[in-house]
Coordinates of C-alpha atoms in Angstrom, one line a residue:
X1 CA 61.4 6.6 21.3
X2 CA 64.7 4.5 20.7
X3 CA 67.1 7.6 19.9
X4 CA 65.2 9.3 22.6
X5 CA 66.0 6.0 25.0
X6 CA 69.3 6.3 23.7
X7 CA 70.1 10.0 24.5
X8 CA 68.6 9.8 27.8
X9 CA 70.9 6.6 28.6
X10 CA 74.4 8.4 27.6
X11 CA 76.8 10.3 29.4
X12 CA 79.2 13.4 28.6
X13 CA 82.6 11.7 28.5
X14 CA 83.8 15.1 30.6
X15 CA 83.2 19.1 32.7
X16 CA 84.7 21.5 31.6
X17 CA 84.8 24.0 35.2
X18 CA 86.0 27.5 34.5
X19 CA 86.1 29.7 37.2
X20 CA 89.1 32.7 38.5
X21 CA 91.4 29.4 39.3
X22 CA 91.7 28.5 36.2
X23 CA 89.9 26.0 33.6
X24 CA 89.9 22.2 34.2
X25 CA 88.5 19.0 32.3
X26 CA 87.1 16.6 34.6
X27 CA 86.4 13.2 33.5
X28 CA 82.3 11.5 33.8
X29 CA 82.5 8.3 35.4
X30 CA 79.5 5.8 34.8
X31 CA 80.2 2.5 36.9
X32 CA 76.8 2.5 38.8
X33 CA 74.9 3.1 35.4
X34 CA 74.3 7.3 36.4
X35 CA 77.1 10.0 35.3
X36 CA 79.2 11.2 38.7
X37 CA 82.2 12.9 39.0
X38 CA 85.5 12.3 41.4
X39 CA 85.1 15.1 44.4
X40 CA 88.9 15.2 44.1
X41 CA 89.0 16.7 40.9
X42 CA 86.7 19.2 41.8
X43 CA 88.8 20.5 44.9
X44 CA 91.5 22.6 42.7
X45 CA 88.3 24.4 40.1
X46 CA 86.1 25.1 42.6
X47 CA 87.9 25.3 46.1
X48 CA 86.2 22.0 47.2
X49 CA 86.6 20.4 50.1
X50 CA 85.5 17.1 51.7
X51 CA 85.4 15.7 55.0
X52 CA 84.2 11.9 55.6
X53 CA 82.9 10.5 58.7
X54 CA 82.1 7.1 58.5
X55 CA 79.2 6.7 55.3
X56 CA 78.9 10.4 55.6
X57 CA 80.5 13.0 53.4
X58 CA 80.0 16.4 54.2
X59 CA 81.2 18.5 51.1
X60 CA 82.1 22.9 51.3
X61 CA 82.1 24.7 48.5
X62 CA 82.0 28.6 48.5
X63 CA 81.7 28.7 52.0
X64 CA 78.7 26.3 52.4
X65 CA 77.8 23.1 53.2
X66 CA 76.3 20.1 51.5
X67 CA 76.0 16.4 53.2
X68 CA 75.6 13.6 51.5
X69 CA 75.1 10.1 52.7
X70 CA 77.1 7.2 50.7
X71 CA 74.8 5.0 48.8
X72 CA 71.5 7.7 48.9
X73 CA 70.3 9.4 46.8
X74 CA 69.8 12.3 48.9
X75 CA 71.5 15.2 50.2
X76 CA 70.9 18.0 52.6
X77 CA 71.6 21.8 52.4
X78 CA 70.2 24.3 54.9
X79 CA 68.4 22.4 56.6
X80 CA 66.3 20.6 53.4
X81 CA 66.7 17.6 51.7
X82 CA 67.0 17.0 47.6
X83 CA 66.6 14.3 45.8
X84 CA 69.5 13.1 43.0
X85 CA 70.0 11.3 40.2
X86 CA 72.2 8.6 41.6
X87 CA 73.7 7.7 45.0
X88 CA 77.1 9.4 45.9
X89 CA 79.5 6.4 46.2
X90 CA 83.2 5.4 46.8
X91 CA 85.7 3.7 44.7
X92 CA 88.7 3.2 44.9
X93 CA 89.3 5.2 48.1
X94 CA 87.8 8.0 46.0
X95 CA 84.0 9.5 46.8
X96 CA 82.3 10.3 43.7
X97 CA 79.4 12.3 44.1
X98 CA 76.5 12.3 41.0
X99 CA 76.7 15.0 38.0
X100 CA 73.4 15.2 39.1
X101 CA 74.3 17.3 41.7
X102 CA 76.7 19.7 40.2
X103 CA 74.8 20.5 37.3
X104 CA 71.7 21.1 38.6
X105 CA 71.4 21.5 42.8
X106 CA 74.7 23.9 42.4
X107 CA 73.8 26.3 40.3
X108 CA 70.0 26.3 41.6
X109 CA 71.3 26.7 45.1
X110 CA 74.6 28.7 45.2
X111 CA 72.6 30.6 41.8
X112 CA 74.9 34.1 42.5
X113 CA 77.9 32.1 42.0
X114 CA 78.1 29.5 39.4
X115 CA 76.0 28.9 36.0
X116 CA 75.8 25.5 34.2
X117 CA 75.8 25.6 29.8
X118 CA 73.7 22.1 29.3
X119 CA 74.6 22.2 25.8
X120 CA 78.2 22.5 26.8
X121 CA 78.5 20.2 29.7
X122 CA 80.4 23.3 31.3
X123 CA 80.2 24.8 34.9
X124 CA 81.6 28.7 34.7
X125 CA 81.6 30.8 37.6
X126 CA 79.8 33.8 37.5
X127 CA 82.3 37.0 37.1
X128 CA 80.8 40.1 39.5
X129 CA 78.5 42.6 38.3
X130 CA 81.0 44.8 37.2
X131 CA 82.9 42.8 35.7
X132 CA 79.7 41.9 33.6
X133 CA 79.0 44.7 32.3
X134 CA 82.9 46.0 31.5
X135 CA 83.2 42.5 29.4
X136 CA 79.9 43.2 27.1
X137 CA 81.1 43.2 23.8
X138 CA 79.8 45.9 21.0
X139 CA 77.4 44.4 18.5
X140 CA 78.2 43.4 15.3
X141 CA 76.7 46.1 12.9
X142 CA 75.3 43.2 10.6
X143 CA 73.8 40.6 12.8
X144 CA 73.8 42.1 16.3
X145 CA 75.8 39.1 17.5
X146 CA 78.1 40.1 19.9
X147 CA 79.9 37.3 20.9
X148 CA 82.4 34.7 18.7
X149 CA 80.4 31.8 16.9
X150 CA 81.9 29.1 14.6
X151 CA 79.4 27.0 12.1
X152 CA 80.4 24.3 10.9
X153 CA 78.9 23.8 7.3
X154 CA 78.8 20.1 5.9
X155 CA 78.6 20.0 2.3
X156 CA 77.0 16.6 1.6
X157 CA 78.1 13.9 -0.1
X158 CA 81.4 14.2 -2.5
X159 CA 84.1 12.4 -3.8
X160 CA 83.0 8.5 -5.2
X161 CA 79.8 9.1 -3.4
X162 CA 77.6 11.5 -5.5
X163 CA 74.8 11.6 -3.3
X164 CA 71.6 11.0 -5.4
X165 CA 72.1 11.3 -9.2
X166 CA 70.0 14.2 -9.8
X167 CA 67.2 12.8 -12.2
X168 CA 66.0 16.6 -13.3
X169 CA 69.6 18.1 -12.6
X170 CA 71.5 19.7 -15.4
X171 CA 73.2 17.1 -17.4
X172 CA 76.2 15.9 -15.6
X173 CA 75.2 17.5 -12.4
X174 CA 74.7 15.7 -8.9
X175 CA 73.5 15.7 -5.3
X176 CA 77.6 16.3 -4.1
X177 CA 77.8 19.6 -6.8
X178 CA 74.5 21.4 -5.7
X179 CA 75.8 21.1 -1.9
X180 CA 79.3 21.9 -2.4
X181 CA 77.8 25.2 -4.6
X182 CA 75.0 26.3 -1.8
X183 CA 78.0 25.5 0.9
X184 CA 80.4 27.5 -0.3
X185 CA 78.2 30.0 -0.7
X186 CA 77.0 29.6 2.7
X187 CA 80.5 30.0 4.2
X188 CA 81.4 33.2 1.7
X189 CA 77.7 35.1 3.5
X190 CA 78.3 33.9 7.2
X191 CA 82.0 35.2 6.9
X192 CA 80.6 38.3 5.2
X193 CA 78.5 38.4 8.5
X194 CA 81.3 37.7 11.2
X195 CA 81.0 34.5 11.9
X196 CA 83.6 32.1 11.8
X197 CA 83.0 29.1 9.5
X198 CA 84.6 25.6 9.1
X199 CA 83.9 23.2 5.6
X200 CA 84.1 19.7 6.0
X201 CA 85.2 19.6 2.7
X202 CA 85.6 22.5 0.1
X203 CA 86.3 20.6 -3.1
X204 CA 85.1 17.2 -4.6
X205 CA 86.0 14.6 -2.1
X206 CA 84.8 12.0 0.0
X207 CA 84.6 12.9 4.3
X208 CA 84.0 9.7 5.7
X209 CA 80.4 9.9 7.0
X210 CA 81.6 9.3 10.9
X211 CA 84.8 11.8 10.6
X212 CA 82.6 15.3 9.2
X213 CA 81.0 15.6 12.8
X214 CA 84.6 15.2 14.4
X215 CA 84.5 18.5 12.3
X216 CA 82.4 20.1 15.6
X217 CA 84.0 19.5 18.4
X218 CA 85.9 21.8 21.4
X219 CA 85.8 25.0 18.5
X220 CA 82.5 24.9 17.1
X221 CA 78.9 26.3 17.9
X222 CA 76.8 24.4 15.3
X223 CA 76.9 21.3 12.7
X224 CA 75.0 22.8 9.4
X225 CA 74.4 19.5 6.7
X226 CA 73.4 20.4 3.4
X227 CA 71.8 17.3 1.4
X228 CA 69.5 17.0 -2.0
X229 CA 66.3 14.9 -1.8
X230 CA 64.8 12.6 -3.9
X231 CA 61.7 10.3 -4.9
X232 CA 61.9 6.5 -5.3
X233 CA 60.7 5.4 -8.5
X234 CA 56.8 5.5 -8.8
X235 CA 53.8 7.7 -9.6
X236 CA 54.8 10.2 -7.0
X237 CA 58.4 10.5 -8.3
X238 CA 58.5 13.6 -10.0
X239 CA 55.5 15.3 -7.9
X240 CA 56.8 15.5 -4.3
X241 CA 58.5 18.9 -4.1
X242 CA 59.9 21.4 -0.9
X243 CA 62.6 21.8 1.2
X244 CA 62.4 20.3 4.6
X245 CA 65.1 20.8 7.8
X246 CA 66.0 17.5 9.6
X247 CA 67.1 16.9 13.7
X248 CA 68.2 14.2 14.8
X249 CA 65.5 11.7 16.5
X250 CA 63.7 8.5 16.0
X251 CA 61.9 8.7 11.9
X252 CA 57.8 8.9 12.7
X253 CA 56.8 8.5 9.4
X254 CA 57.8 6.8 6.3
X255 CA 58.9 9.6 4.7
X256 CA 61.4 10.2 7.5
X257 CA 63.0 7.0 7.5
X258 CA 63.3 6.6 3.9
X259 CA 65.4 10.3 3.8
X260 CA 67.3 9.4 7.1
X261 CA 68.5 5.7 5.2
X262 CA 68.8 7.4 1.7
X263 CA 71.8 9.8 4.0
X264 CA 72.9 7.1 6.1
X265 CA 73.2 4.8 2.8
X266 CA 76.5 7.1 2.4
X267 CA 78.3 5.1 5.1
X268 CA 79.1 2.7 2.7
X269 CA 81.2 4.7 0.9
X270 CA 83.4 4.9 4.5
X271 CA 86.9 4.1 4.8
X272 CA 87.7 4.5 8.0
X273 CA 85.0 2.1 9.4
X274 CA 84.5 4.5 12.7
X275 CA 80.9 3.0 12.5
X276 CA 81.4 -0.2 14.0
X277 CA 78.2 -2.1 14.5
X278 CA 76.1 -0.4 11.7
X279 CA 74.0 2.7 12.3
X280 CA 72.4 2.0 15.5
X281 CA 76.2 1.1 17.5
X282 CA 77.6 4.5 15.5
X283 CA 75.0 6.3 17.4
X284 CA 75.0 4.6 20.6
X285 CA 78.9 5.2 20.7
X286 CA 79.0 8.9 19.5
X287 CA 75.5 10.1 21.0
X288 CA 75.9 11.5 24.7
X289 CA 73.4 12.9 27.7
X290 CA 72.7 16.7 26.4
X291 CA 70.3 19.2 25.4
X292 CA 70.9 19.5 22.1
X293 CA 67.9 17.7 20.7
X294 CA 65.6 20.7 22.0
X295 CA 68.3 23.0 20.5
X296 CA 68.7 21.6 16.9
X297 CA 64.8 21.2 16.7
X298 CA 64.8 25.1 17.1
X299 CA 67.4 25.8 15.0
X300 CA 66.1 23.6 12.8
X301 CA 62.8 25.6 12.8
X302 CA 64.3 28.8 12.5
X303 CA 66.4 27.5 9.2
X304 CA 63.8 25.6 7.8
X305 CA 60.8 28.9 8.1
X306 CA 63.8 31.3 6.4
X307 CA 64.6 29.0 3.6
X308 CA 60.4 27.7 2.3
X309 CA 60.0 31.5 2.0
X310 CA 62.4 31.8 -1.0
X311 CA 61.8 28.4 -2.0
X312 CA 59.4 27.7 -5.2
X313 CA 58.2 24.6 -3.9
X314 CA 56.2 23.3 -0.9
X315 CA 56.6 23.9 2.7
X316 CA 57.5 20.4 4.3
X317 CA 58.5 21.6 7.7
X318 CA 61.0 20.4 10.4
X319 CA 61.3 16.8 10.3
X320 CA 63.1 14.5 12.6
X321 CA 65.2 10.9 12.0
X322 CA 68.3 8.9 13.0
X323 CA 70.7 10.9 10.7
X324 CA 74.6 9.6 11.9
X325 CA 76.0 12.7 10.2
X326 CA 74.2 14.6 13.2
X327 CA 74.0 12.4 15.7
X328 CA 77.8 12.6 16.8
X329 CA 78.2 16.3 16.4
X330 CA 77.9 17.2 20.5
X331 CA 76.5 20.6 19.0
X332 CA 72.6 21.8 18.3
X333 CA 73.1 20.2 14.4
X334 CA 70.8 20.0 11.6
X335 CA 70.1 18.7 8.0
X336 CA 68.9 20.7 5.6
X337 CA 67.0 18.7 2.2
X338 CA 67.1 21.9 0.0
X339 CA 65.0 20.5 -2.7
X340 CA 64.1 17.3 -4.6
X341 CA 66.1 16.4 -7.7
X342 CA 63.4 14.5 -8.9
X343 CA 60.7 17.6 -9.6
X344 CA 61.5 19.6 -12.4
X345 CA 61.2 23.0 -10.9
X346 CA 63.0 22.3 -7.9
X347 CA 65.6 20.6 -9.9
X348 CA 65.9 23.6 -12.1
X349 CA 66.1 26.0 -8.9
X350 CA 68.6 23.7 -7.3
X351 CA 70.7 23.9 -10.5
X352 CA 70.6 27.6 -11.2
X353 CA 73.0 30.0 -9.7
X354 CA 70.3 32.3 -8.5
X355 CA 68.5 29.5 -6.6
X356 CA 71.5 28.4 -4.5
X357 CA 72.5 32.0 -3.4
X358 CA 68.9 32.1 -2.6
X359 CA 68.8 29.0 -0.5
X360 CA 72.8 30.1 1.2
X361 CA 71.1 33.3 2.3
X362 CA 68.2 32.0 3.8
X363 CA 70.3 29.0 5.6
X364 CA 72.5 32.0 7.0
X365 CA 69.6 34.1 8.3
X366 CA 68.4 31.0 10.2
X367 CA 71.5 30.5 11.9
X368 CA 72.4 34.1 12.2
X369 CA 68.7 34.6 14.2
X370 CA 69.1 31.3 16.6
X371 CA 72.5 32.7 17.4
X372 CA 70.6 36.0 18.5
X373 CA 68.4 33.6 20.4
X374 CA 70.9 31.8 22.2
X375 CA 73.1 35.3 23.0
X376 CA 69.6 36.4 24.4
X377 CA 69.5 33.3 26.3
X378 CA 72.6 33.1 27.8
X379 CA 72.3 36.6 28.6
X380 CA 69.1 36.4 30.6
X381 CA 71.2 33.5 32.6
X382 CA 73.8 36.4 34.0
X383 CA 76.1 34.6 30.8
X384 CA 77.9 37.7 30.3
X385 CA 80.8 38.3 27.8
X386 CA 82.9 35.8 26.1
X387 CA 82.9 33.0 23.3
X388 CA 79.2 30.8 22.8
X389 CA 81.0 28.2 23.3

């Protein structure tokens, strides 16, 4: 439950509000211990206005009126009270008033005028009808996709830090080569597709492990790892076999921690020490509040299903552990172990040409069919045209 705790207990450092004034960034505040927002910043994106009497603030936006009462977690609306998360409070001469509130209770209650992207942290205004339906892109006439997506595909490894040595690898050959191959591949098919793709390194060199997920930030749909497993020395070294698709959460079994230290081991290799505090302060700095964790766990699935089906060895399903390549991404991110260089035939598949294009064109039909997903999605919410992002 820790990451769990820990996502839960985190904030989005910022809103992004886009509506027919214009685009603004407003800044999360977190001094009572629950994310708010300055109502003052709010007035020029969304027309807001405030009027305080006393500990009452009685807040209009699009023409209607909410009233909240400093200090409770409360407010009313027509005539019915909500609950928040939070009280509304004032500091500094300025009323804050709980995220709670805008990203839930407005889009819920005003729901013909605003929509909230979770995943995002990002309040849009809904455009009219009309204007819907004129702004519906045409489909791609590979994927379907019809609106702009950028992957970024993490090559693991690289540099002075080889990743796992590759016991049944072709002479010479190591973890960092067999995901450099299969993401370069990667890129080459989800270009061929449309989609816009970002490596966090294209040749043999070491990323820090806390700068690749800096990788996927403002411009960036998804955070795509690509890592080789491997077996501990013992009587099940050279048996355990498969591919297996990582999310970031708390390790359940033993397998799951030993493949989540065996990555994180690579922050030793860091130079720019971003990690301060070891692997449980990286992710308590870099994690914050989001959705994601249901989003990567699909993605995850979707990745994991279309790559076992060309793979010759076992199915080991999604899996889930504290991976700090992931954890800092702010994007639905996953991990993908594409085989274990420890078994003979998966080393020999991993090695081959034929078995990496395999595994790049599997990895790109998992992402290319959650994209669909998530179009479908934000679609069904009145999402409309324009970039996932």
């Amino acid at each position: 439950m820790m990451v769990l705790l820990i996502l839960a207990a985190l904030l989005p450092q910022q809103v992004l509000i886009a509506t027919s004034r214009g685009q603004a960034s407003v800044a999360v505040a977190n001094e009572t211990g629950t994310a708010a927002v300055a109502a003052v910043l709010l007035a020029q994106p969304l027309g807001l206005t405030v009027s305080l009497d006393g500990a009452t603030a009685r807040v209009t936006l699009s023409d209607r009126v909410f009233e909240f009462d400093v200090g409770s977690p409360f407010f009313r609306y027509d005539g019915a009270a909500y609950p928040l998360v939070g009280a509304p409070y004032i500091a500094r001469d300025t009323l804050f008033l709980p995220l709670h509130w805008l990203a839930d209770h407005v889009p819920r209650l005003l729901q013909n005028r605003y929509r909230w992207n979770p995943w995002l942290a990002r309040l849009d205004e809904r455009p009219s009808p009309a204007a819907t339906a004129a702004a519906v892109p045409t489909p791609n006439a590979i994927t379907g996709l019809r609106l702009a997506h950028t992957i970024v595909v993490d090559p693991g490894h690289g540099g002075i830090d080889p990743g796992n040595p590759g016991l049944t690898l072709p002479r010479g050959v190591t973890e960092k080569d067999i995901t450099l191959g299969i993401g370069k591949l990667l890129r080459a098919e989800l270009v061929r597709r449309g989609l816009n793709v970002v490596l966090t390194r294209a040749t043999d060199t070491l990323i820090d492990l806390a700068s690749r997920p800096l990788f996927c930030r403002a411009d960036c749909d998804l955070f795509v790892s690509i890592h080789v497993n491997a077996m501990p020395a013992g009587r099940r070294q050279t048996q355990v076999n498969g591919v297996e698709t990582y999310f970031v959460s708390d390790a359940k079994t033993e397998d799951q921690k030993r493949v989540a230290q065996m990555e994180n081991d690579a922050l030793r290799f860091d130079t720019s020490r971003a990690a301060i505090g070891g692997p449980l302060g990286f992710i308590l700095n870099d994690l914050q509040l989001n959705e994601y964790l249901r989003e990567s766990a699909r993605l995850a699935e979707l990745v994991q299903g279309k790559v076992a089906a060309v793979h010759p060895g076992e199915d080991r399903g999604v899996q889930q552990g504290p991976f700090l390549v992931l954890a800092a991404a702010r994007r639905p991110s996953i991990l993908v172990e594409t085989g274990f260089a420890t078994n003979h035939a998966d080393g020999a598949f991993l090695g081959s040409a034929l078995g990496q294009r395999k595994i790049s064109l599997a990895i790109a039909d998992g992402i290319v069919a959650y994209l669909l997903e998530f179009e479908r999605k934000i679609a069904g919410a009145g999402g409309g045209g324009g970039h996932a992002r």
